[in-house]
PDB file of C-alpha atoms in Angstrom:
ATOM      1  CA  GLY A   1      11.959 -20.627   9.761  1.00  0.00           C
ATOM      2  CA  ALA A   2       9.538 -20.016   7.695  1.00  0.00           C
ATOM      3  CA  GLY A   3      10.261 -16.181   7.306  1.00  0.00           C
ATOM      4  CA  VAL A   4      12.165 -13.291   8.692  1.00  0.00           C
ATOM      5  CA  SER A   5      11.581 -12.870  12.320  1.00  0.00           C
ATOM      6  CA  GLN A   6      12.311  -9.972  14.037  1.00  0.00           C
ATOM      7  CA  SER A   7      12.208  -9.167  17.985  1.00  0.00           C
ATOM      8  CA  PRO A   8      10.832  -7.225  19.885  1.00  0.00           C
ATOM      9  CA  SER A   9       8.102  -6.201  17.701  1.00  0.00           C
ATOM     10  CA  ASN A  10       7.734  -3.138  19.885  1.00  0.00           C
ATOM     11  CA  LYS A  11       9.884  -1.150  22.003  1.00  0.00           C
ATOM     12  CA  VAL A  12      10.148   1.978  23.998  1.00  0.00           C
ATOM     13  CA  THR A  13      12.976   3.455  25.372  1.00  0.00           C
ATOM     14  CA  GLU A  14      14.143   6.923  27.099  1.00  0.00           C
ATOM     15  CA  LYS A  15      16.499   9.276  25.615  1.00  0.00           C
ATOM     16  CA  GLY A  16      20.153   8.045  25.897  1.00  0.00           C
ATOM     17  CA  LYS A  17      19.948   4.392  26.493  1.00  0.00           C
ATOM     18  CA  ASP A  18      20.896   1.819  24.706  1.00  0.00           C
ATOM     19  CA  VAL A  19      18.712  -0.691  22.647  1.00  0.00           C
ATOM     20  CA  GLU A  20      19.167  -3.824  20.567  1.00  0.00           C
ATOM     21  CA  LEU A  21      16.851  -4.987  18.023  1.00  0.00           C
ATOM     22  CA  ARG A  22      17.253  -8.876  16.443  1.00  0.00           C
ATOM     23  CA  CYS A  23      16.854 -10.194  13.349  1.00  0.00           C
ATOM     24  CA  ASP A  24      16.744 -13.974  12.420  1.00  0.00           C
ATOM     25  CA  PRO A  25      16.457 -14.232   8.208  1.00  0.00           C
ATOM     26  CA  ILE A  26      15.362 -17.111   6.506  1.00  0.00           C
ATOM     27  CA  SER A  27      17.425 -20.116   6.833  1.00  0.00           C
ATOM     28  CA  GLY A  28      19.759 -20.342   4.153  1.00  0.00           C
ATOM     29  CA  HIS A  29      19.721 -17.119   2.786  1.00  0.00           C
ATOM     30  CA  THR A  30      22.843 -15.420   2.439  1.00  0.00           C
ATOM     31  CA  ALA A  31      22.022 -11.581   2.753  1.00  0.00           C
ATOM     32  CA  LEU A  32      20.249  -9.399   5.219  1.00  0.00           C
ATOM     33  CA  TYR A  33      19.687  -6.050   5.199  1.00  0.00           C
ATOM     34  CA  TRP A  34      18.642  -3.434   7.549  1.00  0.00           C
ATOM     35  CA  TYR A  35      16.631  -0.281   6.530  1.00  0.00           C
ATOM     36  CA  ARG A  36      14.798   2.426   8.560  1.00  0.00           C
ATOM     37  CA  GLN A  37      10.902   3.351   8.309  1.00  0.00           C
ATOM     38  CA  SER A  38       9.876   6.747   9.073  1.00  0.00           C
ATOM     39  CA  LEU A  39       6.638   8.488   8.576  1.00  0.00           C
ATOM     40  CA  GLY A  40       6.400  10.485   5.754  1.00  0.00           C
ATOM     41  CA  GLN A  41      10.473   9.428   4.768  1.00  0.00           C
ATOM     42  CA  GLY A  42      10.169   6.026   3.095  1.00  0.00           C
ATOM     43  CA  LEU A  43      13.036   3.146   3.321  1.00  0.00           C
ATOM     44  CA  GLU A  44      16.301   4.404   4.384  1.00  0.00           C
ATOM     45  CA  PHE A  45      19.086   2.152   3.843  1.00  0.00           C
ATOM     46  CA  LEU A  46      21.205   1.160   6.745  1.00  0.00           C
ATOM     47  CA  ILE A  47      23.370  -1.656   6.488  1.00  0.00           C
ATOM     48  CA  TYR A  48      23.973  -5.236   4.191  1.00  0.00           C
ATOM     49  CA  PHE A  49      25.391  -7.893   5.078  1.00  0.00           C
ATOM     50  CA  GLN A  50      26.515 -10.832   1.923  1.00  0.00           C
ATOM     51  CA  GLY A  51      28.096 -14.115   2.958  1.00  0.00           C
ATOM     52  CA  ASN A  52      31.738 -13.168   3.921  1.00  0.00           C
ATOM     53  CA  SER A  53      32.430 -10.011   2.501  1.00  0.00           C
ATOM     54  CA  ALA A  54      32.993  -6.606   4.276  1.00  0.00           C
ATOM     55  CA  PRO A  55      29.082  -5.189   5.241  1.00  0.00           C
ATOM     56  CA  ASP A  56      28.175  -2.214   3.248  1.00  0.00           C
ATOM     57  CA  LYS A  57      27.820   0.366   6.070  1.00  0.00           C
ATOM     58  CA  SER A  58      27.074   3.285   4.121  1.00  0.00           C
ATOM     59  CA  GLY A  59      23.652   3.968   5.054  1.00  0.00           C
ATOM     60  CA  LEU A  60      24.311   4.095   8.981  1.00  0.00           C
ATOM     61  CA  PRO A  61      23.203   7.603   9.565  1.00  0.00           C
ATOM     62  CA  SER A  62      25.834   8.065  13.035  1.00  0.00           C
ATOM     63  CA  ASP A  63      28.668   5.771  15.044  1.00  0.00           C
ATOM     64  CA  ARG A  64      25.630   5.749  17.557  1.00  0.00           C
ATOM     65  CA  PHE A  65      24.482   2.686  14.901  1.00  0.00           C
ATOM     66  CA  SER A  66      26.321  -0.598  14.763  1.00  0.00           C
ATOM     67  CA  ALA A  67      25.590  -3.928  13.365  1.00  0.00           C
ATOM     68  CA  GLU A  68      26.875  -7.501  13.569  1.00  0.00           C
ATOM     69  CA  ARG A  69      26.056 -10.807  11.660  1.00  0.00           C
ATOM     70  CA  THR A  70      26.737 -13.645  13.970  1.00  0.00           C
ATOM     71  CA  GLY A  71      27.685 -16.960  11.909  1.00  0.00           C
ATOM     72  CA  GLY A  72      25.964 -15.756   8.841  1.00  0.00           C
ATOM     73  CA  SER A  73      23.002 -15.907  10.042  1.00  0.00           C
ATOM     74  CA  VAL A  74      21.159 -14.135  13.027  1.00  0.00           C
ATOM     75  CA  SER A  75      21.678 -10.042  13.013  1.00  0.00           C
ATOM     76  CA  THR A  76      21.579  -7.281  15.829  1.00  0.00           C
ATOM     77  CA  LEU A  77      21.503  -3.594  15.384  1.00  0.00           C
ATOM     78  CA  THR A  78      22.175  -1.881  18.310  1.00  0.00           C
ATOM     79  CA  ILE A  79      21.818   2.024  19.030  1.00  0.00           C
ATOM     80  CA  GLN A  80      23.875   3.303  21.268  1.00  0.00           C
ATOM     81  CA  ARG A  81      22.631   6.609  23.543  1.00  0.00           C
ATOM     82  CA  THR A  82      19.324   6.978  21.777  1.00  0.00           C
ATOM     83  CA  GLN A  83      17.765  10.215  20.149  1.00  0.00           C
ATOM     84  CA  GLN A  84      14.071  11.115  19.472  1.00  0.00           C
ATOM     85  CA  GLU A  85      15.134  11.147  15.845  1.00  0.00           C
ATOM     86  CA  ASP A  86      16.144   7.588  16.543  1.00  0.00           C
ATOM     87  CA  SER A  87      11.936   6.753  16.541  1.00  0.00           C
ATOM     88  CA  ALA A  88      11.134   4.653  13.356  1.00  0.00           C
ATOM     89  CA  VAL A  89       9.988   1.235  12.432  1.00  0.00           C
ATOM     90  CA  TYR A  90      13.329  -1.044  12.033  1.00  0.00           C
ATOM     91  CA  LEU A  91      13.023  -3.219   8.983  1.00  0.00           C
ATOM     92  CA  CYS A  92      15.097  -6.454   8.536  1.00  0.00           C
ATOM     93  CA  ALA A  93      15.350  -8.024   4.840  1.00  0.00           C
ATOM     94  CA  SER A  94      17.062 -11.127   3.748  1.00  0.00           C
ATOM     95  CA  ILE A  95      17.578 -12.698   0.425  1.00  0.00           C
ATOM     96  CA  THR A  96      19.519 -15.371  -1.183  1.00  0.00           C
ATOM     97  CA  GLU A  97      22.009 -13.980  -3.995  1.00  0.00           C
ATOM     98  CA  ILE A  98      22.252 -15.760  -7.321  1.00  0.00           C
ATOM     99  CA  ALA A  99      25.590 -14.770  -9.003  1.00  0.00           C
ATOM    100  CA  GLY A 100      24.814 -13.065 -11.989  1.00  0.00           C
ATOM    101  CA  ALA A 101      21.284 -12.826 -11.180  1.00  0.00           C
ATOM    102  CA  ASN A 102      19.777  -8.987  -9.816  1.00  0.00           C
ATOM    103  CA  THR A 103      16.223 -11.149  -8.352  1.00  0.00           C
ATOM    104  CA  GLY A 104      15.977  -8.501  -5.638  1.00  0.00           C
ATOM    105  CA  GLU A 105      13.363 -10.452  -3.897  1.00  0.00           C
ATOM    106  CA  LEU A 106      13.551  -9.369  -0.384  1.00  0.00           C
ATOM    107  CA  PHE A 107      12.020 -11.313   2.039  1.00  0.00           C
ATOM    108  CA  PHE A 108      10.856  -8.805   4.953  1.00  0.00           C
ATOM    109  CA  GLY A 109      10.083  -9.266   8.701  1.00  0.00           C
ATOM    110  CA  GLU A 110       7.480  -6.966  10.347  1.00  0.00           C
ATOM    111  CA  GLY A 111       9.305  -4.592  12.068  1.00  0.00           C
ATOM    112  CA  SER A 112      10.653  -3.629  15.135  1.00  0.00           C
ATOM    113  CA  ARG A 113       8.648  -0.301  16.458  1.00  0.00           C
ATOM    114  CA  LEU A 114      10.879   1.721  18.251  1.00  0.00           C
ATOM    115  CA  THR A 115      10.040   4.679  19.918  1.00  0.00           C
ATOM    116  CA  VAL A 116      12.172   7.145  21.694  1.00  0.00           C
ATOM    117  CA  LEU A 117      10.867   9.461  24.964  1.00  0.00           C
TER     118      LEU A 117
ATOM    119  CA  GLY B   1      24.170   7.742  -6.453  1.00  0.00           C
ATOM    120  CA  ASN B   2      20.530   6.263  -7.121  1.00  0.00           C
ATOM    121  CA  SER B   3      17.066   7.876  -6.615  1.00  0.00           C
ATOM    122  CA  VAL B   4      13.478   6.605  -6.779  1.00  0.00           C
ATOM    123  CA  THR B   5      11.038   9.386  -7.208  1.00  0.00           C
ATOM    124  CA  GLN B   6       7.224   8.049  -6.512  1.00  0.00           C
ATOM    125  CA  MET B   7       4.056  10.650  -6.916  1.00  0.00           C
ATOM    126  CA  GLU B   8       3.029  12.195  -3.388  1.00  0.00           C
ATOM    127  CA  GLY B   9       0.049  10.122  -1.617  1.00  0.00           C
ATOM    128  CA  PRO B  10      -2.035   9.738  -0.212  1.00  0.00           C
ATOM    129  CA  VAL B  11      -4.431   8.217  -3.079  1.00  0.00           C
ATOM    130  CA  THR B  12      -8.220   7.847  -2.492  1.00  0.00           C
ATOM    131  CA  LEU B  13     -10.198   6.260  -5.274  1.00  0.00           C
ATOM    132  CA  SER B  14     -13.077   3.942  -5.587  1.00  0.00           C
ATOM    133  CA  GLU B  15     -13.616   0.367  -6.484  1.00  0.00           C
ATOM    134  CA  GLU B  16     -13.034  -0.221  -9.907  1.00  0.00           C
ATOM    135  CA  ALA B  17     -11.155   3.051 -10.465  1.00  0.00           C
ATOM    136  CA  PHE B  18      -8.277   3.331 -12.742  1.00  0.00           C
ATOM    137  CA  LEU B  19      -5.037   3.465 -10.705  1.00  0.00           C
ATOM    138  CA  THR B  20      -1.830   5.169 -11.962  1.00  0.00           C
ATOM    139  CA  ILE B  21       1.130   5.665  -9.433  1.00  0.00           C
ATOM    140  CA  ASN B  22       3.918   7.173 -11.074  1.00  0.00           C
ATOM    141  CA  CYS B  23       7.263   6.446 -10.412  1.00  0.00           C
ATOM    142  CA  THR B  24      10.762   7.469 -11.841  1.00  0.00           C
ATOM    143  CA  TYR B  25      14.452   6.806 -10.751  1.00  0.00           C
ATOM    144  CA  THR B  26      18.113   7.867 -11.303  1.00  0.00           C
ATOM    145  CA  ALA B  27      20.705   5.682 -11.827  1.00  0.00           C
ATOM    146  CA  THR B  28      23.714   4.786 -13.721  1.00  0.00           C
ATOM    147  CA  GLY B  29      24.147   1.489 -16.421  1.00  0.00           C
ATOM    148  CA  TYR B  30      20.931  -0.434 -16.473  1.00  0.00           C
ATOM    149  CA  PRO B  31      19.233  -1.395 -12.721  1.00  0.00           C
ATOM    150  CA  SER B  32      16.388  -3.684 -12.293  1.00  0.00           C
ATOM    151  CA  LEU B  33      12.918  -1.797 -11.196  1.00  0.00           C
ATOM    152  CA  PHE B  34      10.865  -3.054  -8.571  1.00  0.00           C
ATOM    153  CA  TRP B  35       7.124  -2.430  -6.991  1.00  0.00           C
ATOM    154  CA  TYR B  36       6.485  -3.461  -3.568  1.00  0.00           C
ATOM    155  CA  VAL B  37       3.948  -3.528  -1.305  1.00  0.00           C
ATOM    156  CA  GLN B  38       2.861  -3.188   2.645  1.00  0.00           C
ATOM    157  CA  TYR B  39      -0.347  -4.215   3.445  1.00  0.00           C
ATOM    158  CA  PRO B  40      -2.253  -3.050   6.501  1.00  0.00           C
ATOM    159  CA  GLY B  41      -0.484  -4.709   9.663  1.00  0.00           C
ATOM    160  CA  GLU B  42       2.163  -7.047   7.205  1.00  0.00           C
ATOM    161  CA  GLY B  43       5.462  -6.930   6.211  1.00  0.00           C
ATOM    162  CA  LEU B  44       6.611  -5.410   2.268  1.00  0.00           C
ATOM    163  CA  GLN B  45       6.721  -8.067  -0.085  1.00  0.00           C
ATOM    164  CA  LEU B  46       7.395  -7.930  -3.625  1.00  0.00           C
ATOM    165  CA  LEU B  47       4.638  -7.344  -6.113  1.00  0.00           C
ATOM    166  CA  LEU B  48       6.082  -7.094  -9.385  1.00  0.00           C
ATOM    167  CA  LYS B  49       9.843  -6.722 -10.988  1.00  0.00           C
ATOM    168  CA  ALA B  50      11.257  -5.658 -14.676  1.00  0.00           C
ATOM    169  CA  THR B  51      15.010  -6.109 -15.281  1.00  0.00           C
ATOM    170  CA  LYS B  52      15.857  -4.946 -18.640  1.00  0.00           C
ATOM    171  CA  ALA B  53      14.533  -1.842 -20.674  1.00  0.00           C
ATOM    172  CA  ASP B  54      11.074  -2.479 -22.061  1.00  0.00           C
ATOM    173  CA  ASP B  55       9.788  -5.527 -20.064  1.00  0.00           C
ATOM    174  CA  LYS B  56       6.780  -5.611 -18.382  1.00  0.00           C
ATOM    175  CA  GLY B  57       5.970  -6.703 -14.550  1.00  0.00           C
ATOM    176  CA  SER B  58       2.904  -7.848 -13.461  1.00  0.00           C
ATOM    177  CA  ASN B  59       1.043  -9.604 -10.821  1.00  0.00           C
ATOM    178  CA  LYS B  60      -2.555  -9.434  -9.374  1.00  0.00           C
ATOM    179  CA  GLY B  61      -3.563  -7.432 -12.450  1.00  0.00           C
ATOM    180  CA  PHE B  62      -1.209  -4.838 -11.832  1.00  0.00           C
ATOM    181  CA  GLU B  63       1.678  -3.833 -14.655  1.00  0.00           C
ATOM    182  CA  ALA B  64       4.795  -1.505 -14.915  1.00  0.00           C
ATOM    183  CA  THR B  65       6.845  -1.253 -17.440  1.00  0.00           C
ATOM    184  CA  TYR B  66      10.504  -0.522 -17.610  1.00  0.00           C
ATOM    185  CA  ARG B  67      10.746   3.008 -19.848  1.00  0.00           C
ATOM    186  CA  LYS B  68      14.563   3.483 -20.574  1.00  0.00           C
ATOM    187  CA  GLU B  69      14.121   6.658 -22.297  1.00  0.00           C
ATOM    188  CA  THR B  70      11.891   8.102 -19.587  1.00  0.00           C
ATOM    189  CA  THR B  71      13.521   6.443 -16.324  1.00  0.00           C
ATOM    190  CA  SER B  72      10.178   5.628 -15.368  1.00  0.00           C
ATOM    191  CA  PHE B  73       8.222   2.289 -14.042  1.00  0.00           C
ATOM    192  CA  HIS B  74       4.275   3.454 -13.610  1.00  0.00           C
ATOM    193  CA  LEU B  75       2.095   1.034 -11.659  1.00  0.00           C
ATOM    194  CA  GLU B  76      -1.119   0.449 -13.292  1.00  0.00           C
ATOM    195  CA  LYS B  77      -4.351  -1.176 -12.524  1.00  0.00           C
ATOM    196  CA  GLY B  78      -7.195  -1.323 -14.417  1.00  0.00           C
ATOM    197  CA  SER B  79      -9.803  -2.100 -11.393  1.00  0.00           C
ATOM    198  CA  VAL B  80      -8.638  -1.194  -8.185  1.00  0.00           C
ATOM    199  CA  GLN B  81     -10.763  -3.169  -5.108  1.00  0.00           C
ATOM    200  CA  VAL B  82     -10.548  -2.331  -1.417  1.00  0.00           C
ATOM    201  CA  SER B  83      -7.783  -5.162  -1.031  1.00  0.00           C
ATOM    202  CA  ASP B  84      -5.669  -3.230  -2.867  1.00  0.00           C
ATOM    203  CA  SER B  85      -5.381  -0.631  -0.227  1.00  0.00           C
ATOM    204  CA  ALA B  86      -1.803  -0.459   0.855  1.00  0.00           C
ATOM    205  CA  VAL B  87       1.463   1.079   0.873  1.00  0.00           C
ATOM    206  CA  TYR B  88       2.946   1.165  -2.197  1.00  0.00           C
ATOM    207  CA  PHE B  89       6.922   1.347  -2.535  1.00  0.00           C
ATOM    208  CA  CYS B  90       9.261   1.977  -6.335  1.00  0.00           C
ATOM    209  CA  ALA B  91      12.662   0.685  -5.587  1.00  0.00           C
ATOM    210  CA  LEU B  92      15.768   0.092  -8.130  1.00  0.00           C
ATOM    211  CA  ARG B  93      18.507  -2.487  -7.669  1.00  0.00           C
ATOM    212  CA  GLY B  94      21.769  -1.095  -9.812  1.00  0.00           C
ATOM    213  CA  THR B  95      24.184  -4.533  -9.337  1.00  0.00           C
ATOM    214  CA  SER B  96      23.517  -8.233  -8.678  1.00  0.00           C
ATOM    215  CA  TYR B  97      24.532  -7.447  -5.237  1.00  0.00           C
ATOM    216  CA  GLY B  98      24.022  -4.649  -2.861  1.00  0.00           C
ATOM    217  CA  LYS B  99      21.446  -2.125  -1.620  1.00  0.00           C
ATOM    218  CA  LEU B 100      17.838  -1.989  -2.850  1.00  0.00           C
ATOM    219  CA  THR B 101      16.755   2.121  -3.253  1.00  0.00           C
ATOM    220  CA  PHE B 102      13.390   2.541  -2.535  1.00  0.00           C
ATOM    221  CA  GLY B 103      11.376   5.773  -3.111  1.00  0.00           C
ATOM    222  CA  GLN B 104       9.006   7.404  -0.186  1.00  0.00           C
ATOM    223  CA  GLY B 105       6.277   5.311  -0.736  1.00  0.00           C
ATOM    224  CA  THR B 106       2.807   6.093  -1.638  1.00  0.00           C
ATOM    225  CA  ILE B 107      -0.592   5.192   0.537  1.00  0.00           C
ATOM    226  CA  LEU B 108      -3.488   4.213  -1.456  1.00  0.00           C
ATOM    227  CA  THR B 109      -7.029   3.640  -0.286  1.00  0.00           C
ATOM    228  CA  VAL B 110      -9.905   2.115  -2.232  1.00  0.00           C
ATOM    229  CA  HIS B 111     -13.298   2.961  -0.697  1.00  0.00           C
ATOM    230  CA  PRO B 112     -16.657   0.552  -1.578  1.00  0.00           C
TER     231      PRO B 112
END
């Protein structure tokens, strides 16, 4: 597609329910990120996928959070047993990594706004 | 670990005023530095970047200079417009692969 696509754009759920957020990156991009944007907290790194390498999961806040990237393309972020503090906008971004070049130009989707009641 | 600190907002200016948004960083080695912008209702997008010390990134009238001696990458614009109203994020990346570390974001509002 022309850009990074995320779904759903808005999700309201009850505390304790599981949610899945989907990201379709730009075709051909080798790397994919998930970030979380909370009011007043900036962008919090969650996870990074690069090609066939093991993902960098260092930003996942708890074991309730997991993510996968199937076929090197679409990614799903899953939050189990949601809590009110999980309420935030979840952003996906993709990039084509070029060996030896630190381009750093991430292409972001518009995000999935999660509200946990 | 790497970290980025931005001046706290919100920043409110009149049209044609001079803008500075401060950004300082902590990192080992020689990171690349970035400014991203998020316009209302849109996704984040890269505004400008600098990949080595003393480089100046520029775009849309905005500039920022990579100052290794002061570990800073302040964003400036000589004359802001209403259309510049947005949230601005400073970011760094320590290696060719891996995460970008973002600052807290600064909300800029420009009034006519």
